[in-house]
Amino acid sequence: MSFAIPPTRREAITRQLRGEIVQGTLAPGTVIKDAELAARLGVSITPVREAIAQLVAEGLVDVAPNRTRRIADLNVQDTVDLFDVMGLLACAGVEWGIENITDEHLVRLRTRLAEFEDALARHDVTVANAAGSDFSTILILASGNRELQTHVDLVVTRTQRMMALNWDSAMWTPWTAGYRAVLELLERGDRAGAVERYRQIYRECRALLGAAEQP
């Protein structure tokens, strides 16, 4: 198996396993066995255990009372809770950063939106998730508050996993339409409208998730 090696082996393994969880290659409920993962990735057990510990901290791996570790399940209530938290953090970041948006930011936003829509058309969930996250990140980082972005990043991965596992669902529509509308409002200089339209994305997603909770 080949993948780009970040600064440390632990980080490389963490990135690889995180990607497999997000894409569904490691399905919810899968029991994690250190030795099997180490053999498959061609590494020793120690960095695998360190990587799994990081994924536990990120909420992607659950540890049972008997210490069995499994890929975390993803039920509707967990997803609702996740969206509520992410909505609070991301919308606050966008509101704080919107006044600092420059023409350079707009160029980058157009690029990410084009990549996002192109990836969706090709059913490339990995690129779609990355481009969509980058669109929001550009807005949030314009606030200059990197601590906020760090907290957003903690829930982004789990949200990406939900989107990847529900590729054919209606959950993508609020993002495509919403990002397009946000960018149009920013290009017209309506920053308050852009913030409100960004918030609407989360309201629409929340409504879809609420409908999914119904029997």
mmCIF file with all atom_site columns, C-alpha atoms in Angstrom:
data_model
loop_
_atom_site.group_PDB
_atom_site.id
_atom_site.type_symbol
_atom_site.label_atom_id
_atom_site.label_alt_id
_atom_site.label_comp_id
_atom_site.label_asym_id
_atom_site.label_entity_id
_atom_site.label_seq_id
_atom_site.pdbx_PDB_ins_code
_atom_site.Cartn_x
_atom_site.Cartn_y
_atom_site.Cartn_z
_atom_site.occupancy
_atom_site.B_iso_or_equiv
_atom_site.pdbx_formal_charge
_atom_site.auth_seq_id
_atom_site.auth_comp_id
_atom_site.auth_asym_id
_atom_site.auth_atom_id
_atom_site.pdbx_PDB_model_num
ATOM 1   C CA . MET A 1 1   ? 0.000   0.000  0.000   1.00 0.00 ? 1   MET A CA 1
ATOM 2   C CA . SER A 1 2   ? 1.367   3.418  -0.931  1.00 0.00 ? 2   SER A CA 1
ATOM 3   C CA . PHE A 1 3   ? 0.566   6.738  0.672   1.00 0.00 ? 3   PHE A CA 1
ATOM 4   C CA . ALA A 1 4   ? 2.376   10.021 1.228   1.00 0.00 ? 4   ALA A CA 1
ATOM 5   C CA . ILE A 1 5   ? 4.490   9.982  4.370   1.00 0.00 ? 5   ILE A CA 1
ATOM 6   C CA . PRO A 1 6   ? 3.933   13.004 6.645   1.00 0.00 ? 6   PRO A CA 1
ATOM 7   C CA . PRO A 1 7   ? 6.639   14.039 9.154   1.00 0.00 ? 7   PRO A CA 1
ATOM 8   C CA . THR A 1 8   ? 6.235   10.934 11.351  1.00 0.00 ? 8   THR A CA 1
ATOM 9   C CA . ARG A 1 9   ? 5.149   7.352  10.797  1.00 0.00 ? 9   ARG A CA 1
ATOM 10  C CA . ARG A 1 10  ? 2.409   7.712  13.404  1.00 0.00 ? 10  ARG A CA 1
ATOM 11  C CA . GLU A 1 11  ? 0.959   10.664 11.478  1.00 0.00 ? 11  GLU A CA 1
ATOM 12  C CA . ALA A 1 12  ? 1.157   8.714  8.214   1.00 0.00 ? 12  ALA A CA 1
ATOM 13  C CA . ILE A 1 13  ? -0.744  5.777  9.691   1.00 0.00 ? 13  ILE A CA 1
ATOM 14  C CA . THR A 1 14  ? -3.275  8.052  11.367  1.00 0.00 ? 14  THR A CA 1
ATOM 15  C CA . ARG A 1 15  ? -3.929  9.813  8.068   1.00 0.00 ? 15  ARG A CA 1
ATOM 16  C CA . GLN A 1 16  ? -4.285  6.513  6.215   1.00 0.00 ? 16  GLN A CA 1
ATOM 17  C CA . LEU A 1 17  ? -6.678  4.949  8.729   1.00 0.00 ? 17  LEU A CA 1
ATOM 18  C CA . ARG A 1 18  ? -8.683  8.153  9.067   1.00 0.00 ? 18  ARG A CA 1
ATOM 19  C CA . GLY A 1 19  ? -9.139  8.204  5.306   1.00 0.00 ? 19  GLY A CA 1
ATOM 20  C CA . GLU A 1 20  ? -10.265 4.582  5.260   1.00 0.00 ? 20  GLU A CA 1
ATOM 21  C CA . ILE A 1 21  ? -12.806 5.284  8.017   1.00 0.00 ? 21  ILE A CA 1
ATOM 22  C CA . VAL A 1 22  ? -14.146 8.408  6.306   1.00 0.00 ? 22  VAL A CA 1
ATOM 23  C CA . GLN A 1 23  ? -14.487 6.622  2.958   1.00 0.00 ? 23  GLN A CA 1
ATOM 24  C CA . GLY A 1 24  ? -16.132 3.582  4.556   1.00 0.00 ? 24  GLY A CA 1
ATOM 25  C CA . THR A 1 25  ? -13.339 1.144  3.655   1.00 0.00 ? 25  THR A CA 1
ATOM 26  C CA . LEU A 1 26  ? -13.178 0.447  7.382   1.00 0.00 ? 26  LEU A CA 1
ATOM 27  C CA . ALA A 1 27  ? -16.892 0.075  8.025   1.00 0.00 ? 27  ALA A CA 1
ATOM 28  C CA . PRO A 1 28  ? -18.698 0.991  11.273  1.00 0.00 ? 28  PRO A CA 1
ATOM 29  C CA . GLY A 1 29  ? -18.412 -1.833 13.790  1.00 0.00 ? 29  GLY A CA 1
ATOM 30  C CA . THR A 1 30  ? -15.221 -3.292 12.328  1.00 0.00 ? 30  THR A CA 1
ATOM 31  C CA . VAL A 1 31  ? -13.015 -4.714 15.089  1.00 0.00 ? 31  VAL A CA 1
ATOM 32  C CA . ILE A 1 32  ? -9.518  -3.259 15.048  1.00 0.00 ? 32  ILE A CA 1
ATOM 33  C CA . LYS A 1 33  ? -6.609  -5.677 15.379  1.00 0.00 ? 33  LYS A CA 1
ATOM 34  C CA . ASP A 1 34  ? -3.229  -4.023 15.760  1.00 0.00 ? 34  ASP A CA 1
ATOM 35  C CA . ALA A 1 35  ? -1.186  -6.867 14.295  1.00 0.00 ? 35  ALA A CA 1
ATOM 36  C CA . GLU A 1 36  ? -3.361  -7.174 11.197  1.00 0.00 ? 36  GLU A CA 1
ATOM 37  C CA . LEU A 1 37  ? -3.228  -3.438 10.520  1.00 0.00 ? 37  LEU A CA 1
ATOM 38  C CA . ALA A 1 38  ? 0.529   -3.360 11.079  1.00 0.00 ? 38  ALA A CA 1
ATOM 39  C CA . ALA A 1 39  ? 1.050   -6.243 8.649   1.00 0.00 ? 39  ALA A CA 1
ATOM 40  C CA . ARG A 1 40  ? -1.197  -4.677 6.023   1.00 0.00 ? 40  ARG A CA 1
ATOM 41  C CA . LEU A 1 41  ? 0.511   -1.293 6.244   1.00 0.00 ? 41  LEU A CA 1
ATOM 42  C CA . GLY A 1 42  ? 3.992   -2.778 6.522   1.00 0.00 ? 42  GLY A CA 1
ATOM 43  C CA . VAL A 1 43  ? 4.838   -1.079 9.836   1.00 0.00 ? 43  VAL A CA 1
ATOM 44  C CA . SER A 1 44  ? 5.419   -2.045 13.445  1.00 0.00 ? 44  SER A CA 1
ATOM 45  C CA . ILE A 1 45  ? 2.618   -2.297 15.983  1.00 0.00 ? 45  ILE A CA 1
ATOM 46  C CA . THR A 1 46  ? 3.724   0.705  18.087  1.00 0.00 ? 46  THR A CA 1
ATOM 47  C CA . PRO A 1 47  ? 2.841   3.492  15.605  1.00 0.00 ? 47  PRO A CA 1
ATOM 48  C CA . VAL A 1 48  ? -0.394  1.660  14.770  1.00 0.00 ? 48  VAL A CA 1
ATOM 49  C CA . ARG A 1 49  ? -1.400  1.756  18.433  1.00 0.00 ? 49  ARG A CA 1
ATOM 50  C CA . GLU A 1 50  ? -0.458  5.432  18.635  1.00 0.00 ? 50  GLU A CA 1
ATOM 51  C CA . ALA A 1 51  ? -2.539  6.170  15.542  1.00 0.00 ? 51  ALA A CA 1
ATOM 52  C CA . ILE A 1 52  ? -5.536  4.295  16.933  1.00 0.00 ? 52  ILE A CA 1
ATOM 53  C CA . ALA A 1 53  ? -5.262  6.261  20.189  1.00 0.00 ? 53  ALA A CA 1
ATOM 54  C CA . GLN A 1 54  ? -5.521  9.468  18.128  1.00 0.00 ? 54  GLN A CA 1
ATOM 55  C CA . LEU A 1 55  ? -8.559  8.143  16.275  1.00 0.00 ? 55  LEU A CA 1
ATOM 56  C CA . VAL A 1 56  ? -10.194 7.264  19.596  1.00 0.00 ? 56  VAL A CA 1
ATOM 57  C CA . ALA A 1 57  ? -9.666  10.878 20.699  1.00 0.00 ? 57  ALA A CA 1
ATOM 58  C CA . GLU A 1 58  ? -11.286 12.046 17.442  1.00 0.00 ? 58  GLU A CA 1
ATOM 59  C CA . GLY A 1 59  ? -14.363 9.898  18.046  1.00 0.00 ? 59  GLY A CA 1
ATOM 60  C CA . LEU A 1 60  ? -13.759 7.659  15.042  1.00 0.00 ? 60  LEU A CA 1
ATOM 61  C CA . VAL A 1 61  ? -12.906 4.584  17.118  1.00 0.00 ? 61  VAL A CA 1
ATOM 62  C CA . ASP A 1 62  ? -14.810 3.319  20.160  1.00 0.00 ? 62  ASP A CA 1
ATOM 63  C CA . VAL A 1 63  ? -13.265 1.381  23.047  1.00 0.00 ? 63  VAL A CA 1
ATOM 64  C CA . ALA A 1 64  ? -15.508 -1.176 24.786  1.00 0.00 ? 64  ALA A CA 1
ATOM 65  C CA . PRO A 1 65  ? -15.221 -1.949 28.522  1.00 0.00 ? 65  PRO A CA 1
ATOM 66  C CA . ASN A 1 66  ? -13.314 -5.121 27.605  1.00 0.00 ? 66  ASN A CA 1
ATOM 67  C CA . ARG A 1 67  ? -10.859 -2.899 25.642  1.00 0.00 ? 67  ARG A CA 1
ATOM 68  C CA . THR A 1 68  ? -12.075 -4.162 22.263  1.00 0.00 ? 68  THR A CA 1
ATOM 69  C CA . ARG A 1 69  ? -11.775 -1.335 19.768  1.00 0.00 ? 69  ARG A CA 1
ATOM 70  C CA . ARG A 1 70  ? -14.185 -0.928 16.887  1.00 0.00 ? 70  ARG A CA 1
ATOM 71  C CA . ILE A 1 71  ? -14.802 1.628  14.179  1.00 0.00 ? 71  ILE A CA 1
ATOM 72  C CA . ALA A 1 72  ? -17.426 3.886  15.730  1.00 0.00 ? 72  ALA A CA 1
ATOM 73  C CA . ASP A 1 73  ? -21.018 3.410  14.647  1.00 0.00 ? 73  ASP A CA 1
ATOM 74  C CA . LEU A 1 74  ? -22.771 6.373  13.061  1.00 0.00 ? 74  LEU A CA 1
ATOM 75  C CA . ASN A 1 75  ? -26.434 6.592  13.983  1.00 0.00 ? 75  ASN A CA 1
ATOM 76  C CA . VAL A 1 76  ? -28.897 9.368  13.244  1.00 0.00 ? 76  VAL A CA 1
ATOM 77  C CA . GLN A 1 77  ? -28.839 10.860 16.754  1.00 0.00 ? 77  GLN A CA 1
ATOM 78  C CA . ASP A 1 78  ? -25.045 11.003 16.761  1.00 0.00 ? 78  ASP A CA 1
ATOM 79  C CA . THR A 1 79  ? -25.149 12.748 13.397  1.00 0.00 ? 79  THR A CA 1
ATOM 80  C CA . VAL A 1 80  ? -27.743 15.256 14.621  1.00 0.00 ? 80  VAL A CA 1
ATOM 81  C CA . ASP A 1 81  ? -25.631 16.055 17.658  1.00 0.00 ? 81  ASP A CA 1
ATOM 82  C CA . LEU A 1 82  ? -22.545 16.373 15.483  1.00 0.00 ? 82  LEU A CA 1
ATOM 83  C CA . PHE A 1 83  ? -24.232 18.797 13.093  1.00 0.00 ? 83  PHE A CA 1
ATOM 84  C CA . ASP A 1 84  ? -25.504 20.912 15.979  1.00 0.00 ? 84  ASP A CA 1
ATOM 85  C CA . VAL A 1 85  ? -21.974 21.289 17.366  1.00 0.00 ? 85  VAL A CA 1
ATOM 86  C CA . MET A 1 86  ? -20.366 21.850 13.981  1.00 0.00 ? 86  MET A CA 1
ATOM 87  C CA . GLY A 1 87  ? -23.038 24.378 13.035  1.00 0.00 ? 87  GLY A CA 1
ATOM 88  C CA . LEU A 1 88  ? -22.372 26.459 16.135  1.00 0.00 ? 88  LEU A CA 1
ATOM 89  C CA . LEU A 1 89  ? -18.626 26.484 15.587  1.00 0.00 ? 89  LEU A CA 1
ATOM 90  C CA . ALA A 1 90  ? -18.556 26.941 11.818  1.00 0.00 ? 90  ALA A CA 1
ATOM 91  C CA . CYS A 1 91  ? -21.259 29.606 11.696  1.00 0.00 ? 91  CYS A CA 1
ATOM 92  C CA . ALA A 1 92  ? -19.501 31.578 14.427  1.00 0.00 ? 92  ALA A CA 1
ATOM 93  C CA . GLY A 1 93  ? -16.251 31.372 12.475  1.00 0.00 ? 93  GLY A CA 1
ATOM 94  C CA . VAL A 1 94  ? -17.879 32.519 9.241   1.00 0.00 ? 94  VAL A CA 1
ATOM 95  C CA . GLU A 1 95  ? -19.603 35.409 11.009  1.00 0.00 ? 95  GLU A CA 1
ATOM 96  C CA . TRP A 1 96  ? -16.286 36.509 12.540  1.00 0.00 ? 96  TRP A CA 1
ATOM 97  C CA . GLY A 1 97  ? -14.348 36.158 9.308   1.00 0.00 ? 97  GLY A CA 1
ATOM 98  C CA . ILE A 1 98  ? -16.788 37.527 6.750   1.00 0.00 ? 98  ILE A CA 1
ATOM 99  C CA . GLU A 1 99  ? -15.744 41.166 7.147   1.00 0.00 ? 99  GLU A CA 1
ATOM 100 C CA . ASN A 1 100 ? -12.156 40.251 6.323   1.00 0.00 ? 100 ASN A CA 1
ATOM 101 C CA . ILE A 1 101 ? -12.946 38.570 2.999   1.00 0.00 ? 101 ILE A CA 1
ATOM 102 C CA . THR A 1 102 ? -10.834 40.014 0.158   1.00 0.00 ? 102 THR A CA 1
ATOM 103 C CA . ASP A 1 103 ? -10.797 39.551 -3.608  1.00 0.00 ? 103 ASP A CA 1
ATOM 104 C CA . GLU A 1 104 ? -8.071  36.957 -3.108  1.00 0.00 ? 104 GLU A CA 1
ATOM 105 C CA . HIS A 1 105 ? -10.373 35.002 -0.814  1.00 0.00 ? 105 HIS A CA 1
ATOM 106 C CA . LEU A 1 106 ? -13.123 35.171 -3.442  1.00 0.00 ? 106 LEU A CA 1
ATOM 107 C CA . VAL A 1 107 ? -10.815 33.705 -6.065  1.00 0.00 ? 107 VAL A CA 1
ATOM 108 C CA . ARG A 1 108 ? -9.967  30.819 -3.776  1.00 0.00 ? 108 ARG A CA 1
ATOM 109 C CA . LEU A 1 109 ? -13.639 30.287 -2.926  1.00 0.00 ? 109 LEU A CA 1
ATOM 110 C CA . ARG A 1 110 ? -14.552 30.121 -6.626  1.00 0.00 ? 110 ARG A CA 1
ATOM 111 C CA . THR A 1 111 ? -11.802 27.554 -7.175  1.00 0.00 ? 111 THR A CA 1
ATOM 112 C CA . ARG A 1 112 ? -12.924 25.366 -4.285  1.00 0.00 ? 112 ARG A CA 1
ATOM 113 C CA . LEU A 1 113 ? -16.570 25.565 -5.331  1.00 0.00 ? 113 LEU A CA 1
ATOM 114 C CA . ALA A 1 114 ? -15.672 24.487 -8.868  1.00 0.00 ? 114 ALA A CA 1
ATOM 115 C CA . GLU A 1 115 ? -13.624 21.583 -7.481  1.00 0.00 ? 115 GLU A CA 1
ATOM 116 C CA . PHE A 1 116 ? -16.473 20.635 -5.150  1.00 0.00 ? 116 PHE A CA 1
ATOM 117 C CA . GLU A 1 117 ? -19.101 20.569 -7.893  1.00 0.00 ? 117 GLU A CA 1
ATOM 118 C CA . ASP A 1 118 ? -16.797 18.773 -10.322 1.00 0.00 ? 118 ASP A CA 1
ATOM 119 C CA . ALA A 1 119 ? -15.990 16.086 -7.750  1.00 0.00 ? 119 ALA A CA 1
ATOM 120 C CA . LEU A 1 120 ? -19.676 15.564 -6.987  1.00 0.00 ? 120 LEU A CA 1
ATOM 121 C CA . ALA A 1 121 ? -20.375 15.151 -10.694 1.00 0.00 ? 121 ALA A CA 1
ATOM 122 C CA . ARG A 1 122 ? -17.637 12.493 -10.853 1.00 0.00 ? 122 ARG A CA 1
ATOM 123 C CA . HIS A 1 123 ? -18.804 10.842 -7.605  1.00 0.00 ? 123 HIS A CA 1
ATOM 124 C CA . ASP A 1 124 ? -15.357 11.423 -6.117  1.00 0.00 ? 124 ASP A CA 1
ATOM 125 C CA . VAL A 1 125 ? -16.253 11.608 -2.447  1.00 0.00 ? 125 VAL A CA 1
ATOM 126 C CA . THR A 1 126 ? -12.684 12.194 -1.268  1.00 0.00 ? 126 THR A CA 1
ATOM 127 C CA . VAL A 1 127 ? -12.134 15.296 -3.389  1.00 0.00 ? 127 VAL A CA 1
ATOM 128 C CA . ALA A 1 128 ? -15.674 16.550 -2.765  1.00 0.00 ? 128 ALA A CA 1
ATOM 129 C CA . ASN A 1 129 ? -15.224 16.350 0.988   1.00 0.00 ? 129 ASN A CA 1
ATOM 130 C CA . ALA A 1 130 ? -11.838 18.072 0.833   1.00 0.00 ? 130 ALA A CA 1
ATOM 131 C CA . ALA A 1 131 ? -12.982 20.895 -1.462  1.00 0.00 ? 131 ALA A CA 1
ATOM 132 C CA . GLY A 1 132 ? -16.172 21.455 0.510   1.00 0.00 ? 132 GLY A CA 1
ATOM 133 C CA . SER A 1 133 ? -14.275 21.643 3.786   1.00 0.00 ? 133 SER A CA 1
ATOM 134 C CA . ASP A 1 134 ? -11.749 24.029 2.267   1.00 0.00 ? 134 ASP A CA 1
ATOM 135 C CA . PHE A 1 135 ? -14.553 26.365 1.166   1.00 0.00 ? 135 PHE A CA 1
ATOM 136 C CA . SER A 1 136 ? -15.692 26.768 4.774   1.00 0.00 ? 136 SER A CA 1
ATOM 137 C CA . THR A 1 137 ? -12.131 26.862 6.085   1.00 0.00 ? 137 THR A CA 1
ATOM 138 C CA . ILE A 1 138 ? -11.300 29.868 3.883   1.00 0.00 ? 138 ILE A CA 1
ATOM 139 C CA . LEU A 1 139 ? -14.193 31.779 5.434   1.00 0.00 ? 139 LEU A CA 1
ATOM 140 C CA . ILE A 1 140 ? -13.409 30.735 8.995   1.00 0.00 ? 140 ILE A CA 1
ATOM 141 C CA . LEU A 1 141 ? -9.663  31.400 8.827   1.00 0.00 ? 141 LEU A CA 1
ATOM 142 C CA . ALA A 1 142 ? -10.392 34.918 7.563   1.00 0.00 ? 142 ALA A CA 1
ATOM 143 C CA . SER A 1 143 ? -11.362 35.607 11.181  1.00 0.00 ? 143 SER A CA 1
ATOM 144 C CA . GLY A 1 144 ? -7.741  35.036 12.215  1.00 0.00 ? 144 GLY A CA 1
ATOM 145 C CA . ASN A 1 145 ? -8.926  32.677 14.971  1.00 0.00 ? 145 ASN A CA 1
ATOM 146 C CA . ARG A 1 146 ? -6.994  29.470 14.345  1.00 0.00 ? 146 ARG A CA 1
ATOM 147 C CA . GLU A 1 147 ? -8.098  27.994 17.661  1.00 0.00 ? 147 GLU A CA 1
ATOM 148 C CA . LEU A 1 148 ? -11.674 27.991 16.405  1.00 0.00 ? 148 LEU A CA 1
ATOM 149 C CA . GLN A 1 149 ? -10.642 26.263 13.194  1.00 0.00 ? 149 GLN A CA 1
ATOM 150 C CA . THR A 1 150 ? -8.825  23.623 15.237  1.00 0.00 ? 150 THR A CA 1
ATOM 151 C CA . HIS A 1 151 ? -12.069 22.788 17.049  1.00 0.00 ? 151 HIS A CA 1
ATOM 152 C CA . VAL A 1 152 ? -14.017 22.783 13.790  1.00 0.00 ? 152 VAL A CA 1
ATOM 153 C CA . ASP A 1 153 ? -11.486 20.327 12.350  1.00 0.00 ? 153 ASP A CA 1
ATOM 154 C CA . LEU A 1 154 ? -12.253 17.888 15.177  1.00 0.00 ? 154 LEU A CA 1
ATOM 155 C CA . VAL A 1 155 ? -15.815 17.439 13.965  1.00 0.00 ? 155 VAL A CA 1
ATOM 156 C CA . VAL A 1 156 ? -15.219 17.928 10.237  1.00 0.00 ? 156 VAL A CA 1
ATOM 157 C CA . THR A 1 157 ? -13.729 14.455 9.791   1.00 0.00 ? 157 THR A CA 1
ATOM 158 C CA . ARG A 1 158 ? -16.729 12.789 11.396  1.00 0.00 ? 158 ARG A CA 1
ATOM 159 C CA . THR A 1 159 ? -19.070 14.874 9.251   1.00 0.00 ? 159 THR A CA 1
ATOM 160 C CA . GLN A 1 160 ? -17.132 13.891 6.131   1.00 0.00 ? 160 GLN A CA 1
ATOM 161 C CA . ARG A 1 161 ? -17.547 10.263 7.114   1.00 0.00 ? 161 ARG A CA 1
ATOM 162 C CA . MET A 1 162 ? -21.306 10.657 7.343   1.00 0.00 ? 162 MET A CA 1
ATOM 163 C CA . MET A 1 163 ? -21.408 12.337 3.927   1.00 0.00 ? 163 MET A CA 1
ATOM 164 C CA . ALA A 1 164 ? -19.242 9.616  2.377   1.00 0.00 ? 164 ALA A CA 1
ATOM 165 C CA . LEU A 1 165 ? -21.418 6.842  3.792   1.00 0.00 ? 165 LEU A CA 1
ATOM 166 C CA . ASN A 1 166 ? -24.538 8.577  2.440   1.00 0.00 ? 166 ASN A CA 1
ATOM 167 C CA . TRP A 1 167 ? -23.218 9.467  -0.997  1.00 0.00 ? 167 TRP A CA 1
ATOM 168 C CA . ASP A 1 168 ? -26.574 9.173  -2.789  1.00 0.00 ? 168 ASP A CA 1
ATOM 169 C CA . SER A 1 169 ? -28.584 11.013 -0.131  1.00 0.00 ? 169 SER A CA 1
ATOM 170 C CA . ALA A 1 170 ? -30.105 14.493 -0.342  1.00 0.00 ? 170 ALA A CA 1
ATOM 171 C CA . MET A 1 171 ? -27.611 15.708 2.265   1.00 0.00 ? 171 MET A CA 1
ATOM 172 C CA . TRP A 1 172 ? -25.273 17.062 -0.414  1.00 0.00 ? 172 TRP A CA 1
ATOM 173 C CA . THR A 1 173 ? -27.857 19.436 -1.908  1.00 0.00 ? 173 THR A CA 1
ATOM 174 C CA . PRO A 1 174 ? -27.826 22.052 0.889   1.00 0.00 ? 174 PRO A CA 1
ATOM 175 C CA . TRP A 1 175 ? -24.054 22.320 0.547   1.00 0.00 ? 175 TRP A CA 1
ATOM 176 C CA . THR A 1 176 ? -23.903 22.707 -3.228  1.00 0.00 ? 176 THR A CA 1
ATOM 177 C CA . ALA A 1 177 ? -26.744 25.221 -3.382  1.00 0.00 ? 177 ALA A CA 1
ATOM 178 C CA . GLY A 1 178 ? -25.608 26.940 -0.206  1.00 0.00 ? 178 GLY A CA 1
ATOM 179 C CA . TYR A 1 179 ? -21.983 27.419 -1.176  1.00 0.00 ? 179 TYR A CA 1
ATOM 180 C CA . ARG A 1 180 ? -23.035 28.747 -4.571  1.00 0.00 ? 180 ARG A CA 1
ATOM 181 C CA . ALA A 1 181 ? -25.412 31.244 -2.966  1.00 0.00 ? 181 ALA A CA 1
ATOM 182 C CA . VAL A 1 182 ? -22.872 32.333 -0.337  1.00 0.00 ? 182 VAL A CA 1
ATOM 183 C CA . LEU A 1 183 ? -20.301 33.067 -3.012  1.00 0.00 ? 183 LEU A CA 1
ATOM 184 C CA . GLU A 1 184 ? -22.809 35.022 -5.122  1.00 0.00 ? 184 GLU A CA 1
ATOM 185 C CA . LEU A 1 185 ? -23.782 37.148 -2.120  1.00 0.00 ? 185 LEU A CA 1
ATOM 186 C CA . LEU A 1 186 ? -20.142 37.844 -1.281  1.00 0.00 ? 186 LEU A CA 1
ATOM 187 C CA . GLU A 1 187 ? -19.432 38.856 -4.863  1.00 0.00 ? 187 GLU A CA 1
ATOM 188 C CA . ARG A 1 188 ? -22.336 41.331 -4.628  1.00 0.00 ? 188 ARG A CA 1
ATOM 189 C CA . GLY A 1 189 ? -20.944 42.711 -1.377  1.00 0.00 ? 189 GLY A CA 1
ATOM 190 C CA . ASP A 1 190 ? -23.832 41.414 0.754   1.00 0.00 ? 190 ASP A CA 1
ATOM 191 C CA . ARG A 1 191 ? -21.805 40.029 3.639   1.00 0.00 ? 191 ARG A CA 1
ATOM 192 C CA . ALA A 1 192 ? -24.649 39.905 6.139   1.00 0.00 ? 192 ALA A CA 1
ATOM 193 C CA . GLY A 1 193 ? -26.704 37.993 3.585   1.00 0.00 ? 193 GLY A CA 1
ATOM 194 C CA . ALA A 1 194 ? -23.804 35.599 3.028   1.00 0.00 ? 194 ALA A CA 1
ATOM 195 C CA . VAL A 1 195 ? -23.609 34.815 6.755   1.00 0.00 ? 195 VAL A CA 1
ATOM 196 C CA . GLU A 1 196 ? -27.339 34.185 6.935   1.00 0.00 ? 196 GLU A CA 1
ATOM 197 C CA . ARG A 1 197 ? -27.225 31.988 3.828   1.00 0.00 ? 197 ARG A CA 1
ATOM 198 C CA . TYR A 1 198 ? -24.366 29.972 5.339   1.00 0.00 ? 198 TYR A CA 1
ATOM 199 C CA . ARG A 1 199 ? -26.427 29.438 8.483   1.00 0.00 ? 199 ARG A CA 1
ATOM 200 C CA . GLN A 1 200 ? -29.290 28.236 6.291   1.00 0.00 ? 200 GLN A CA 1
ATOM 201 C CA . ILE A 1 201 ? -27.120 25.338 5.081   1.00 0.00 ? 201 ILE A CA 1
ATOM 202 C CA . TYR A 1 202 ? -27.060 23.950 8.598   1.00 0.00 ? 202 TYR A CA 1
ATOM 203 C CA . ARG A 1 203 ? -30.768 24.546 9.124   1.00 0.00 ? 203 ARG A CA 1
ATOM 204 C CA . GLU A 1 204 ? -31.543 22.613 5.948   1.00 0.00 ? 204 GLU A CA 1
ATOM 205 C CA . CYS A 1 205 ? -29.215 19.753 6.889   1.00 0.00 ? 205 CYS A CA 1
ATOM 206 C CA . ARG A 1 206 ? -30.714 19.664 10.376  1.00 0.00 ? 206 ARG A CA 1
ATOM 207 C CA . ALA A 1 207 ? -34.204 19.395 8.892   1.00 0.00 ? 207 ALA A CA 1
ATOM 208 C CA . LEU A 1 208 ? -33.118 16.497 6.671   1.00 0.00 ? 208 LEU A CA 1
ATOM 209 C CA . LEU A 1 209 ? -31.575 14.719 9.631   1.00 0.00 ? 209 LEU A CA 1
ATOM 210 C CA . GLY A 1 210 ? -34.686 15.355 11.688  1.00 0.00 ? 210 GLY A CA 1
ATOM 211 C CA . ALA A 1 211 ? -36.784 13.740 8.975   1.00 0.00 ? 211 ALA A CA 1
ATOM 212 C CA . ALA A 1 212 ? -34.443 10.739 9.027   1.00 0.00 ? 212 ALA A CA 1
ATOM 213 C CA . GLU A 1 213 ? -35.126 10.312 12.744  1.00 0.00 ? 213 GLU A CA 1
ATOM 214 C CA . GLN A 1 214 ? -38.800 9.722  12.055  1.00 0.00 ? 214 GLN A CA 1
ATOM 215 C CA . PRO A 1 215 ? -39.857 6.065  11.781  1.00 0.00 ? 215 PRO A CA 1
#
